[in-house]
Amino acid sequence: MKLAIHKLLEHHHPPFSRSSKSQCSFNSFKPISTSAPSKPKWNANTNLLITNPTLLLIEQCSTMCELKQIQGHMIRIGIFFHIFPVSRIISFCALSDSGDISHAHLIFSQIAQPNVYIWNTMIRGYCKAQDPLMGFGFFRKMVRGAVEMDDRSFVFALKACGQFSGFREAMSVHCSIWKSGFQSKLLVQNGLIHFYADNGFLFCAGKVFDECSLKDVVTWTAMIDGYVQQNDPDEALRLFDLMLCGGAVPNEITMIAMLSACADKRDLTLGKSICEYIDQNNVNCSLNLMNAMLDMYMKCGCLTTARELFDKMECKDVFSWTSMINGYAKHGELDLARKFFDETPEKNVVCWNTMIAGYSQNNRPREAIELFHVMVKGGPVPIEATLVSVLSTCAQSGCFDLGQWIHHYYIHQKLVNCTTILGNALIDMYAKCGSINMAEKLFNEMPVRDLVSFNSMIVGLADHGHSRKALILFEEMKNLGVKPDDITFTGVLSACSHGGLVNEGKAYFSYMERVFNLDPKVEHYACMIDLLGRVGLLEEACDLLQKMPMEPDEAAWGALLNACRIHGNAELGKLAADKLIDLDPEDSGIYVLLANLCATKKKWCDVRTARSMMRERGIKKTPGHSSIEVEGKYHEFKVADNSHPESKYIYQVLDELLQLSKLDEGMHNMFELNFYANKDAFLPNG
């Protein structure tokens, strides 16, 4: 989208002015082929009428080697020292994919009075070479040297500011626009709107937009796209309505922005109406627009229509395939997502990331890790997003070794920059895999911490029983001005629950609404019920549960049932169990817990009732199982399991471990007997 708007702003025709001479010398001309069949990309937007055969060679040039031969020939015949020929040389060096911006700079430095086209080309060239600061430096030289500018000088300067997020520099360009009298030029206004909107300064963009006496499709599209990028689809749709009422005709890029707005709103009805508008008004259906339709249908959950559209597309790119993969994965259709992934002709890193994230987000860590191993062996180089998904998977599955390897291989060796997002994923992985000390170390070393960093650490400390540490960190977070959210308070209340800190828990629960204006959710009530129940305040826990402003869920009733088990309250336990059975009648653990609770109180009739309910409903106790990951493959075992192909050797090793354990226990007992028999020998004299 950004590239498309930039292209709309950049169409221009260079002037044919001729002046000044250059004093540089180059190698003599060598014969080259002149049979280039098509115009290179660097000059595709120009409509020049060139008749000079040497200048025609520049227009057909494809390498720097060829260009330097032409340049040498131009010097020899004397046409190099005119502004127009040298401008074509600089244009190739600065704008061609096979050009050399340093060579363009060298030639530029030899021109006594470069015209505005050459200055603009240098700014564009450095932006293309991903060196926008140098490009903006040329604009500054134009201002200081009082070089006469045109509309495009400001547009290219703003593009440079956009590349390095230079808001202050863009404001200085805006001031220069007013001083130079270009504030009413539509191309310049469009450039300002695009910069401000694209970088999130929608107030400034709106102010320029309102100042426009004339608005074209680029003006409207830049503003609409700005609202879409800043997750305000409603305002984008309002502007689109105004655009149509004002008589402006949307183009392909406008429609892509509108489809993105519909996708963000998950508004299928509106999305379909946009598609109908495209069809009725013969809007050019490019591949980008078809992909936007595909993405909208997938995000709105209309998988069938998306599949029909995909099958009709004559041309597909990796984005088309990735949209299908992402859509199916988001809706839990992982087998279909994997089918499309396997059939994708050319997979880029985003395609791999989408499939790995799909497995991770749908609680299928084994497949996510296996696919990551395939990617490492023969796919593209993983990027930050890949590692974040895999680390999340490691946290889910307790795959500590892989998480640690990612940390050492990719981050310690600086193959991937450790951003705050990646640091947060590492902290979460280490905390959930049991290495809370390593999580703390990483947290303390982070140069920048955000809300997610604090949440990950608070929840990790709470889960490991470090209640006081979690609360101290919460206070530190408040003092630093980081505003807590729902997840923060889940971690804080969980810490109070694990530490039995009743007064603190009650205080923090009341802070949520009173101090931070956060309405407690069902998970916060569950934490409070767990806290009260653990310390034996069962009646207070039950009272809080009954006063909940929403229906209690399994977590709330489960916390109460667990508290009843701990403190042996069979009557209240039966009430909690009945509610849980209504919510999830297939969970065997509820019946088992209820039966055990009644058994401890010798309520054998209730025990028989619980067991008969299981039999009548065909519910069997879910067998426990353990799993281990070896070289990227998972192995699961149940009690007395013989299904593994190497069961014989596994049990053999297990027997050896048991023998060693018994031997170790025997040695320990022998030492204790020895100690008590001869304890006087171990005591100091006197």
XYZ file of C-alpha atoms in Angstrom:
686
model
C 0.000 0.000 0.000
C 2.775 2.444 0.950
C 4.725 1.732 -2.230
C 1.661 2.255 -4.381
C 0.940 5.691 -2.894
C 4.591 6.689 -3.262
C 4.399 5.790 -6.960
C 1.351 7.994 -7.391
C 3.302 10.881 -5.871
C 6.492 10.320 -7.879
C 5.447 10.490 -11.560
C 7.486 13.246 -13.168
C 9.157 14.338 -16.400
C 12.728 15.666 -16.271
C 13.472 19.049 -17.872
C 15.480 19.372 -21.065
C 17.710 22.198 -19.810
C 21.354 22.201 -20.926
C 24.126 24.114 -19.170
C 27.542 23.914 -17.422
C 30.405 21.518 -17.944
C 31.928 18.720 -15.932
C 35.678 18.328 -15.492
C 35.810 14.588 -14.714
C 37.495 12.111 -17.050
C 36.611 8.463 -17.648
C 37.728 5.390 -19.583
C 37.355 5.437 -23.323
C 34.323 3.928 -24.986
C 34.112 0.209 -25.769
C 31.490 -1.269 -28.107
C 28.350 -2.588 -26.374
C 25.131 -4.189 -27.506
C 22.263 -1.799 -28.277
C 19.520 -4.376 -28.722
C 17.692 -3.965 -25.415
C 14.098 -4.990 -26.189
C 12.310 -3.209 -23.338
C 12.741 -0.087 -21.275
C 14.417 -0.654 -17.849
C 12.438 0.110 -14.686
C 14.458 3.187 -13.710
C 13.053 5.256 -16.593
C 9.706 3.505 -17.063
C 7.749 6.591 -15.961
C 9.371 9.043 -18.396
C 7.965 10.015 -21.788
C 11.082 11.581 -23.264
C 11.568 11.999 -26.998
C 15.264 11.186 -27.437
C 16.837 10.999 -30.886
C 20.549 11.174 -30.075
C 21.892 7.599 -30.547
C 24.324 7.874 -27.602
C 21.595 9.084 -25.240
C 19.356 6.284 -26.480
C 22.062 3.865 -25.305
C 21.678 5.239 -21.741
C 17.930 4.599 -21.836
C 18.624 0.973 -22.782
C 21.548 0.529 -20.371
C 21.348 -2.337 -17.848
C 24.689 -2.419 -15.971
C 27.180 0.025 -14.487
C 29.887 -1.429 -16.734
C 27.860 -0.480 -19.815
C 27.066 2.932 -18.363
C 30.722 3.777 -17.760
C 31.559 2.854 -21.359
C 28.770 5.151 -22.597
C 29.945 7.861 -20.212
C 33.469 7.658 -21.591
C 32.147 7.932 -25.142
C 30.022 10.957 -24.162
C 33.074 12.722 -22.745
C 35.023 12.029 -25.938
C 32.338 13.433 -28.263
C 31.641 16.385 -25.928
C 27.981 15.886 -24.983
C 28.661 14.771 -21.398
C 29.202 18.387 -20.324
C 25.575 19.387 -20.925
C 22.982 19.236 -18.134
C 20.449 16.965 -19.838
C 22.900 14.171 -20.815
C 24.556 14.212 -17.389
C 21.102 14.123 -15.746
C 20.367 10.866 -17.572
C 23.661 9.384 -16.332
C 22.835 10.410 -12.737
C 19.271 9.077 -13.097
C 20.556 5.639 -14.073
C 23.124 5.538 -11.242
C 20.620 6.739 -8.634
C 17.396 5.011 -9.694
C 18.302 1.818 -11.542
C 18.380 -1.475 -9.632
C 21.850 -2.050 -11.077
C 22.981 1.542 -10.479
C 25.508 2.948 -8.018
C 24.487 5.930 -5.885
C 28.131 6.615 -4.962
C 28.969 7.071 -8.639
C 25.978 9.403 -8.984
C 27.301 11.424 -6.030
C 30.747 11.604 -7.630
C 29.313 13.007 -10.864
C 26.979 15.365 -8.956
C 29.931 16.865 -7.075
C 31.532 17.841 -10.432
C 28.488 19.792 -11.674
C 28.814 23.532 -11.052
C 25.081 24.321 -11.124
C 22.893 21.206 -10.935
C 19.268 21.878 -11.818
C 16.301 20.959 -9.617
C 15.750 17.659 -11.438
C 19.280 16.496 -10.584
C 18.894 17.560 -6.927
C 15.584 15.682 -6.725
C 17.137 12.613 -8.336
C 19.874 12.522 -5.693
C 17.287 12.668 -2.876
C 15.282 9.874 -4.544
C 18.409 7.830 -5.171
C 19.513 7.869 -1.546
C 15.989 6.956 -0.417
C 16.079 4.023 -2.840
C 19.500 3.024 -1.461
C 17.997 2.963 2.061
C 20.087 5.947 3.151
C 17.334 8.532 3.753
C 19.471 10.683 6.061
C 21.896 11.347 3.212
C 18.938 12.050 0.925
C 17.520 14.541 3.414
C 20.984 16.090 3.616
C 20.676 17.013 -0.066
C 17.356 18.720 0.654
C 18.995 20.730 3.433
C 21.737 21.809 1.025
C 19.035 22.977 -1.398
C 17.449 25.097 1.345
C 20.771 26.573 2.496
C 21.906 27.212 -1.060
C 18.582 28.846 -1.977
C 18.180 26.381 -4.853
C 14.914 26.927 -6.676
C 12.702 23.936 -5.877
C 9.648 22.377 -7.469
C 6.748 20.366 -6.036
C 8.669 17.103 -6.151
C 11.580 18.428 -4.097
C 9.280 18.548 -1.056
C 7.602 15.219 -1.849
C 10.950 13.406 -2.032
C 12.198 15.128 1.145
C 9.059 13.965 2.972
C 9.610 10.449 1.668
C 13.118 10.527 3.187
C 11.653 11.725 6.517
C 9.181 8.850 6.403
C 11.964 6.312 6.006
C 13.763 7.391 9.188
C 10.609 8.490 11.083
C 11.846 12.070 11.244
C 8.847 14.016 12.520
C 10.855 17.125 13.423
C 12.586 17.085 10.043
C 9.203 16.715 8.305
C 7.916 19.710 10.252
C 10.894 21.709 8.975
C 9.983 20.637 5.407
C 6.413 21.756 6.100
C 7.751 25.180 7.197
C 9.841 25.423 4.005
C 6.727 24.633 1.974
C 4.930 27.619 3.483
C 7.946 29.904 3.096
C 8.301 28.898 -0.562
C 4.590 29.323 -1.307
C 3.937 25.681 -2.208
C 1.307 25.077 0.511
C -1.551 25.112 -2.007
C 0.057 22.738 -4.512
C -1.940 19.500 -4.571
C 1.089 17.229 -5.077
C 2.794 18.781 -2.040
C -0.363 18.573 0.065
C -0.717 14.908 -0.872
C 2.895 14.308 0.163
C 2.283 15.942 3.561
C -0.936 13.991 4.155
C 0.789 10.745 3.207
C 3.735 11.376 5.569
C 1.604 12.402 8.540
C -1.018 9.672 8.058
C 1.520 6.932 7.371
C 3.446 7.765 10.558
C 0.390 7.987 12.808
C 0.077 11.787 13.055
C -3.549 11.788 11.967
C -4.347 15.179 13.523
C -1.677 16.860 11.368
C -2.786 14.860 8.317
C -6.396 15.886 8.903
C -5.415 19.542 9.195
C -3.647 19.497 5.817
C -6.534 17.475 4.351
C -9.042 20.111 5.479
C -6.859 22.872 3.949
C -7.009 21.226 0.515
C -9.282 23.274 -1.739
C -9.008 20.533 -4.347
C -8.833 16.840 -3.470
C -7.987 14.099 -5.935
C -8.028 10.320 -5.512
C -4.497 10.358 -3.984
C -5.598 12.875 -1.327
C -8.588 10.782 -0.256
C -6.704 7.476 -0.464
C -3.758 8.689 1.633
C -6.123 9.845 4.382
C -8.287 6.721 4.274
C -5.245 4.455 4.375
C -3.876 6.421 7.342
C -6.976 5.611 9.379
C -6.810 1.957 8.332
C -3.139 1.744 9.384
C -4.001 3.275 12.772
C -6.785 0.707 13.375
C -9.651 3.150 12.940
C -11.699 1.469 10.198
C -14.895 3.356 11.108
C -13.312 6.726 10.295
C -11.833 5.260 7.110
C -15.308 4.136 6.005
C -16.789 7.557 6.857
C -14.171 9.254 4.678
C -14.874 6.823 1.848
C -18.554 7.817 1.922
C -17.553 11.499 1.798
C -15.223 10.738 -1.107
C -18.044 9.183 -3.129
C -20.406 12.043 -2.246
C -17.765 14.543 -3.390
C -17.592 12.939 -6.824
C -14.050 11.550 -6.557
C -13.595 8.194 -8.267
C -11.791 5.565 -6.143
C -8.980 3.611 -7.730
C -7.437 0.223 -7.071
C -5.363 1.499 -4.123
C -8.423 3.092 -2.479
C -10.284 -0.190 -2.734
C -7.395 -2.116 -1.192
C -7.535 0.267 1.799
C -11.311 -0.156 2.057
C -11.096 -3.941 1.977
C -8.475 -3.767 4.737
C -10.902 -1.645 6.794
C -13.652 -4.245 6.314
C -11.239 -7.022 7.288
C -10.259 -5.140 10.465
C -13.934 -4.654 11.386
C -14.718 -8.283 10.463
C -17.654 -6.770 8.558
C -18.475 -9.288 5.835
C -21.609 -7.466 4.623
C -19.704 -4.251 4.024
C -16.826 -6.194 2.478
C -19.185 -7.812 -0.008
C -20.640 -4.407 -0.918
C -17.104 -3.116 -1.610
C -16.483 -6.138 -3.866
C -19.752 -5.401 -5.696
C -18.676 -1.770 -6.181
C -15.366 -2.962 -7.672
C -17.211 -5.251 -10.075
C -19.859 -2.698 -11.105
C -17.392 0.160 -11.658
C -14.772 -1.886 -13.524
C -11.994 -1.067 -11.063
C -8.736 -2.610 -12.258
C -8.561 -6.003 -10.515
C -4.817 -6.337 -10.076
C -3.232 -9.173 -8.129
C -2.886 -6.857 -5.099
C -6.599 -6.077 -5.156
C -7.530 -9.758 -5.536
C -5.283 -10.565 -2.581
C -7.016 -7.859 -0.519
C -10.401 -9.450 -1.319
C -9.050 -12.869 -0.390
C -7.677 -11.552 2.907
C -10.987 -9.821 3.719
C -13.059 -12.967 3.125
C -10.690 -15.071 5.214
C -10.590 -12.638 8.142
C -14.391 -12.346 8.067
C -14.691 -16.129 8.323
C -16.146 -16.648 4.849
C -13.816 -19.526 4.005
C -15.934 -20.992 1.202
C -16.072 -17.725 -0.774
C -12.362 -17.181 -0.197
C -11.622 -20.649 -1.571
C -13.813 -19.995 -4.633
C -12.028 -16.691 -5.273
C -8.629 -18.340 -4.821
C -9.488 -21.094 -7.309
C -10.633 -18.485 -9.883
C -7.441 -16.419 -9.625
C -5.393 -16.884 -12.783
C -2.293 -15.439 -11.150
C -1.308 -16.134 -7.540
C 1.695 -15.026 -5.506
C 3.036 -16.057 -2.094
C 0.681 -13.564 -0.410
C -2.329 -15.352 -1.975
C -1.193 -18.704 -0.611
C -0.269 -17.259 2.794
C -3.720 -15.639 3.139
C -5.328 -19.055 2.673
C -2.958 -20.673 5.161
C -3.542 -17.929 7.722
C -7.317 -17.979 7.283
C -7.643 -21.726 7.735
C -5.229 -21.713 10.701
C -7.103 -18.875 12.442
C -10.342 -20.856 12.155
C -8.814 -24.085 13.462
C -8.680 -25.845 10.069
C -5.040 -26.805 10.506
C -5.060 -29.791 8.174
C -6.329 -27.613 5.323
C -3.841 -24.900 6.265
C -1.028 -27.456 6.085
C -2.307 -28.722 2.726
C -2.074 -25.210 1.264
C 1.321 -24.714 2.908
C 2.696 -27.891 1.329
C 1.293 -26.881 -2.080
C 2.682 -23.318 -1.993
C 5.118 -23.137 -4.952
C 7.556 -20.649 -3.430
C 7.456 -20.190 0.342
C 8.929 -17.070 1.904
C 9.666 -16.593 5.600
C 6.196 -15.087 6.242
C 4.579 -18.224 4.835
C 6.631 -20.429 7.187
C 5.887 -18.133 10.136
C 2.146 -18.286 9.455
C 2.057 -22.083 9.543
C 4.260 -22.338 12.656
C 2.164 -19.685 14.440
C -1.007 -21.536 13.401
C 0.169 -24.696 15.132
C 1.348 -22.751 18.180
C -1.905 -20.788 18.592
C -4.031 -23.921 18.203
C -2.174 -25.796 20.942
C -0.325 -28.172 18.646
C 3.240 -27.553 19.802
C 4.646 -30.806 18.460
C 3.840 -29.919 14.839
C 5.082 -26.354 15.333
C 8.453 -27.549 16.607
C 8.800 -30.230 13.926
C 8.077 -27.645 11.204
C 10.606 -25.264 12.735
C 13.261 -27.990 12.551
C 12.415 -28.488 8.850
C 12.692 -24.726 8.312
C 16.101 -24.564 10.001
C 17.415 -27.420 7.857
C 16.148 -26.304 4.450
C 13.906 -23.245 4.597
C 14.514 -19.497 4.791
C 16.497 -17.991 7.667
C 14.163 -17.492 10.669
C 13.375 -13.908 11.655
C 12.121 -12.350 14.886
C 8.473 -13.349 14.284
C 9.532 -16.984 13.713
C 11.462 -17.169 16.958
C 8.667 -15.508 18.958
C 6.192 -18.171 17.761
C 8.606 -21.029 18.454
C 9.523 -19.696 21.906
C 5.803 -19.462 22.708
C 5.493 -23.101 21.634
C 8.430 -24.063 23.854
C 6.705 -22.311 26.770
C 3.480 -24.275 26.116
C 5.176 -27.647 25.877
C 8.034 -27.195 28.343
C 10.567 -27.716 25.563
C 13.391 -26.040 27.469
C 16.310 -27.378 25.407
C 15.032 -25.932 22.129
C 14.212 -22.587 23.751
C 17.686 -22.405 25.238
C 19.267 -23.345 21.887
C 17.351 -20.536 20.134
C 18.618 -18.105 22.773
C 22.254 -19.161 22.407
C 22.339 -19.707 18.631
C 20.274 -16.826 17.282
C 20.550 -14.142 19.962
C 23.927 -14.668 21.629
C 25.518 -14.919 18.184
C 23.538 -11.816 17.118
C 21.967 -13.549 14.111
C 18.688 -11.909 15.157
C 18.434 -8.597 16.991
C 16.986 -9.065 20.493
C 14.096 -6.602 20.468
C 11.732 -6.045 23.394
C 9.199 -8.414 21.791
C 11.773 -11.199 21.465
C 13.079 -10.529 24.978
C 9.532 -10.884 26.332
C 9.125 -14.233 24.548
C 12.396 -15.466 26.088
C 11.342 -14.370 29.595
C 8.005 -16.153 29.204
C 9.715 -19.309 27.896
C 12.285 -19.486 30.717
C 9.649 -18.782 33.388
C 7.223 -21.426 32.088
C 10.010 -23.976 31.619
C 11.062 -23.626 35.278
C 14.147 -21.424 34.920
C 12.841 -18.390 36.803
C 16.357 -17.193 37.678
C 17.273 -16.961 33.993
C 14.007 -15.144 33.303
C 14.871 -12.621 36.042
C 18.374 -12.166 34.633
C 17.032 -11.409 31.150
C 14.395 -9.060 32.561
C 16.992 -7.087 34.529
C 19.265 -6.829 31.457
C 16.519 -5.514 29.129
C 17.292 -1.951 27.989
C 13.601 -1.254 27.319
C 10.721 -2.922 29.181
C 7.076 -2.629 28.248
C 3.843 -3.806 29.861
C 4.288 -7.323 28.450
C 7.771 -7.547 30.016
C 6.403 -6.752 33.485
C 3.378 -9.024 33.037
C 5.540 -11.982 31.969
C 7.836 -11.525 34.958
C 5.042 -10.970 37.514
C 3.108 -14.041 36.317
C 6.343 -16.089 36.242
C 7.289 -15.119 39.792
C 3.733 -15.860 40.992
C 3.743 -19.316 39.372
C 7.055 -20.130 41.062
C 5.783 -19.114 44.494
C 7.819 -15.893 44.743
C 4.796 -13.914 45.872
C 6.598 -11.048 47.609
C 8.948 -10.561 44.653
C 5.977 -10.388 42.288
C 4.291 -7.707 44.408
C 7.517 -5.683 44.735
C 7.886 -5.776 40.951
C 4.278 -4.619 40.568
C 4.980 -1.606 42.791
C 8.130 -0.847 40.772
C 6.078 -1.030 37.593
C 3.561 1.492 38.971
C 6.351 3.859 40.041
C 7.780 3.769 36.511
C 4.419 4.909 35.133
C 3.568 1.651 33.336
C -0.208 1.251 33.523
C -1.293 -2.283 34.503
C -3.942 -4.236 32.600
C -6.116 -7.311 33.221
C -3.181 -9.707 32.811
C -1.109 -7.774 35.353
C -3.789 -8.146 38.015
C -4.271 -11.834 37.205
C -0.567 -12.274 37.999
C -0.735 -10.107 41.142
C -3.819 -11.876 42.544
C -2.294 -15.253 41.672
C 0.832 -14.250 43.621
C -1.333 -13.351 46.625
C -3.138 -16.687 46.309
C 0.071 -18.744 46.199
C 1.499 -16.801 49.143
C -1.672 -16.803 51.248
C -1.619 -12.987 51.320
C -5.302 -12.381 52.002
C -5.195 -8.704 53.007
C -2.936 -7.780 50.094
C -5.143 -9.720 47.686
C -8.278 -7.939 48.866
C -6.541 -4.567 48.571
C -5.289 -5.193 45.015
C -8.697 -6.544 43.975
C -10.316 -3.290 45.098
C -7.549 -1.216 43.411
C -8.512 -2.605 40.018
C -11.752 -0.649 39.786
C -11.090 2.141 42.279
C -7.579 3.197 41.206
C -7.042 1.811 37.691
C -10.624 1.859 36.384
C -10.482 -1.820 35.396
C -13.581 -3.975 35.823
C -12.630 -7.324 37.421
C -13.183 -10.190 35.001
C -14.096 -13.796 35.699
C -10.415 -14.804 36.010
C -9.838 -12.183 38.724
C -12.805 -13.490 40.714
C -11.444 -17.030 40.295
C -8.080 -15.883 41.744
C -9.832 -14.285 44.739
C -11.972 -17.405 45.349
C -8.801 -19.508 45.192
C -7.040 -17.144 47.629
C -9.884 -17.196 50.159
C -10.413 -20.928 49.750
C -6.747 -21.854 50.276
C -6.676 -20.185 53.706
C -9.978 -21.768 54.770
C -12.336 -18.820 54.282
C -14.799 -21.020 52.413
C -17.954 -19.126 53.311
C -16.410 -15.822 52.205
C -15.230 -17.470 48.970
C -18.727 -18.857 48.321
C -20.286 -15.459 49.087
C -17.933 -13.725 46.600
C -18.739 -16.339 43.970
C -22.471 -15.758 44.355
C -22.016 -11.972 44.091
C -20.098 -12.155 40.807
C -21.634 -9.805 38.192
C -21.164 -12.499 35.533
C -21.821 -16.238 35.442
C -19.028 -18.126 37.269
C -16.984 -20.346 34.946
C -15.137 -23.631 35.469
C -12.132 -21.841 36.992
C -14.232 -20.168 39.719
C -16.175 -23.308 40.686
C -13.012 -25.388 40.326
C -11.170 -23.127 42.793
C -14.001 -23.578 45.296
C -14.065 -27.376 44.825
C -10.312 -27.575 45.334
C -10.606 -25.501 48.532
C -13.319 -27.866 49.784
C -10.999 -30.820 49.093
C -8.172 -29.173 51.051
C -10.347 -28.325 54.039
C -12.703 -31.316 53.869
C -15.994 -29.480 53.318
C -18.037 -32.173 51.570
C -21.366 -30.318 51.461
C -20.013 -27.200 49.775
C -17.813 -29.441 47.614
C -20.903 -31.280 46.318
C -22.476 -27.943 45.358
C -19.348 -26.863 43.471
C -19.034 -30.272 41.787
C -22.684 -30.208 40.635
C -22.130 -26.787 39.039
C -18.938 -27.995 37.362
C -20.682 -31.095 36.001
C -23.374 -28.837 34.483
C -20.655 -26.741 32.819
C -18.458 -29.629 31.655
C -20.124 -33.038 32.075
C -17.348 -34.824 30.139
C -14.528 -33.904 32.565
C -13.695 -37.109 34.461
C -11.580 -35.202 37.000
C -14.651 -33.581 38.583
C -16.293 -36.951 39.383
C -13.040 -38.402 40.733
C -12.413 -35.348 42.923
C -15.974 -35.436 44.258
C -15.762 -39.172 44.993
C -12.452 -38.757 46.827
C -13.793 -35.814 48.846
C -16.858 -37.812 49.919
C -14.668 -40.828 50.719
C -12.534 -38.807 53.164
C -15.758 -37.961 55.042
C -16.934 -41.600 54.801
C -19.996 -40.574 52.747
C -20.015 -43.871 50.870
C -23.455 -43.327 49.384
C -22.274 -40.136 47.712
C -19.141 -41.935 46.510
C -21.289 -44.603 44.838
C -23.490 -41.895 43.296
C -20.484 -40.131 41.753
C -19.108 -43.383 40.334
C -22.469 -44.509 38.973
C -22.875 -41.123 37.231
C -19.577 -41.782 35.463
C -20.694 -45.236 34.369
C -24.129 -44.061 33.177
C -22.615 -41.267 31.098
C -19.857 -43.464 29.710
C -17.127 -41.296 31.205
C -13.779 -42.910 31.868
C -10.944 -41.496 33.874
C -8.495 -39.812 31.515
C -5.202 -41.691 31.865
C -2.187 -39.639 32.788
C 0.710 -39.553 30.363
C 4.210 -38.169 30.202
C 6.140 -36.940 27.182
C 9.732 -36.260 26.276
C 11.276 -34.415 23.324
C 14.392 -35.960 21.773
C 16.077 -34.328 18.760
C 12.919 -32.460 17.769
C 10.580 -35.492 18.073
C 8.022 -36.052 20.831
C 7.489 -39.400 22.554
C 4.430 -39.957 24.770
C 3.960 -42.707 27.372
C 1.006 -43.892 29.425
C 1.013 -46.258 32.410
C 2.323 -49.719 31.398
C 2.579 -48.522 27.802
C 4.123 -51.009 25.335
C 3.187 -49.213 22.115
C 6.555 -47.547 21.555
C 8.749 -49.469 19.064
C 11.657 -49.383 21.513
C 9.628 -50.264 24.630
C 11.883 -53.210 25.468
C 14.978 -51.021 25.747
C 13.084 -48.215 27.508
C 11.884 -50.589 30.255
C 15.365 -52.090 30.483
C 16.864 -48.652 31.171
C 14.021 -47.874 33.588
C 14.761 -51.099 35.527
C 18.428 -50.128 35.722
C 17.487 -46.678 37.045
C 15.224 -48.260 39.673
C 18.039 -50.595 40.735
C 20.425 -47.638 41.023
C 17.794 -45.740 42.989
C 17.350 -48.673 45.406
C 21.110 -48.997 45.734
C 21.403 -45.310 46.501
C 18.577 -45.582 49.063
C 20.301 -48.602 50.676
C 23.580 -46.704 50.945
C 21.752 -43.774 52.541
C 20.033 -46.056 55.104
C 23.341 -47.759 55.876
C 24.952 -44.366 56.475
C 22.129 -43.383 58.847
C 22.489 -46.655 60.834
C 26.235 -46.123 60.990
C 25.744 -42.564 62.168
C 23.348 -43.416 65.004
C 25.444 -46.413 66.075
C 28.599 -44.315 66.278
C 27.207 -40.836 66.745
C 29.694 -40.033 69.519
C 32.503 -40.320 66.988
C 30.875 -37.636 64.835
C 30.396 -35.162 67.710
C 33.123 -32.660 68.705
C 34.986 -33.305 71.942
C 33.902 -31.456 75.041
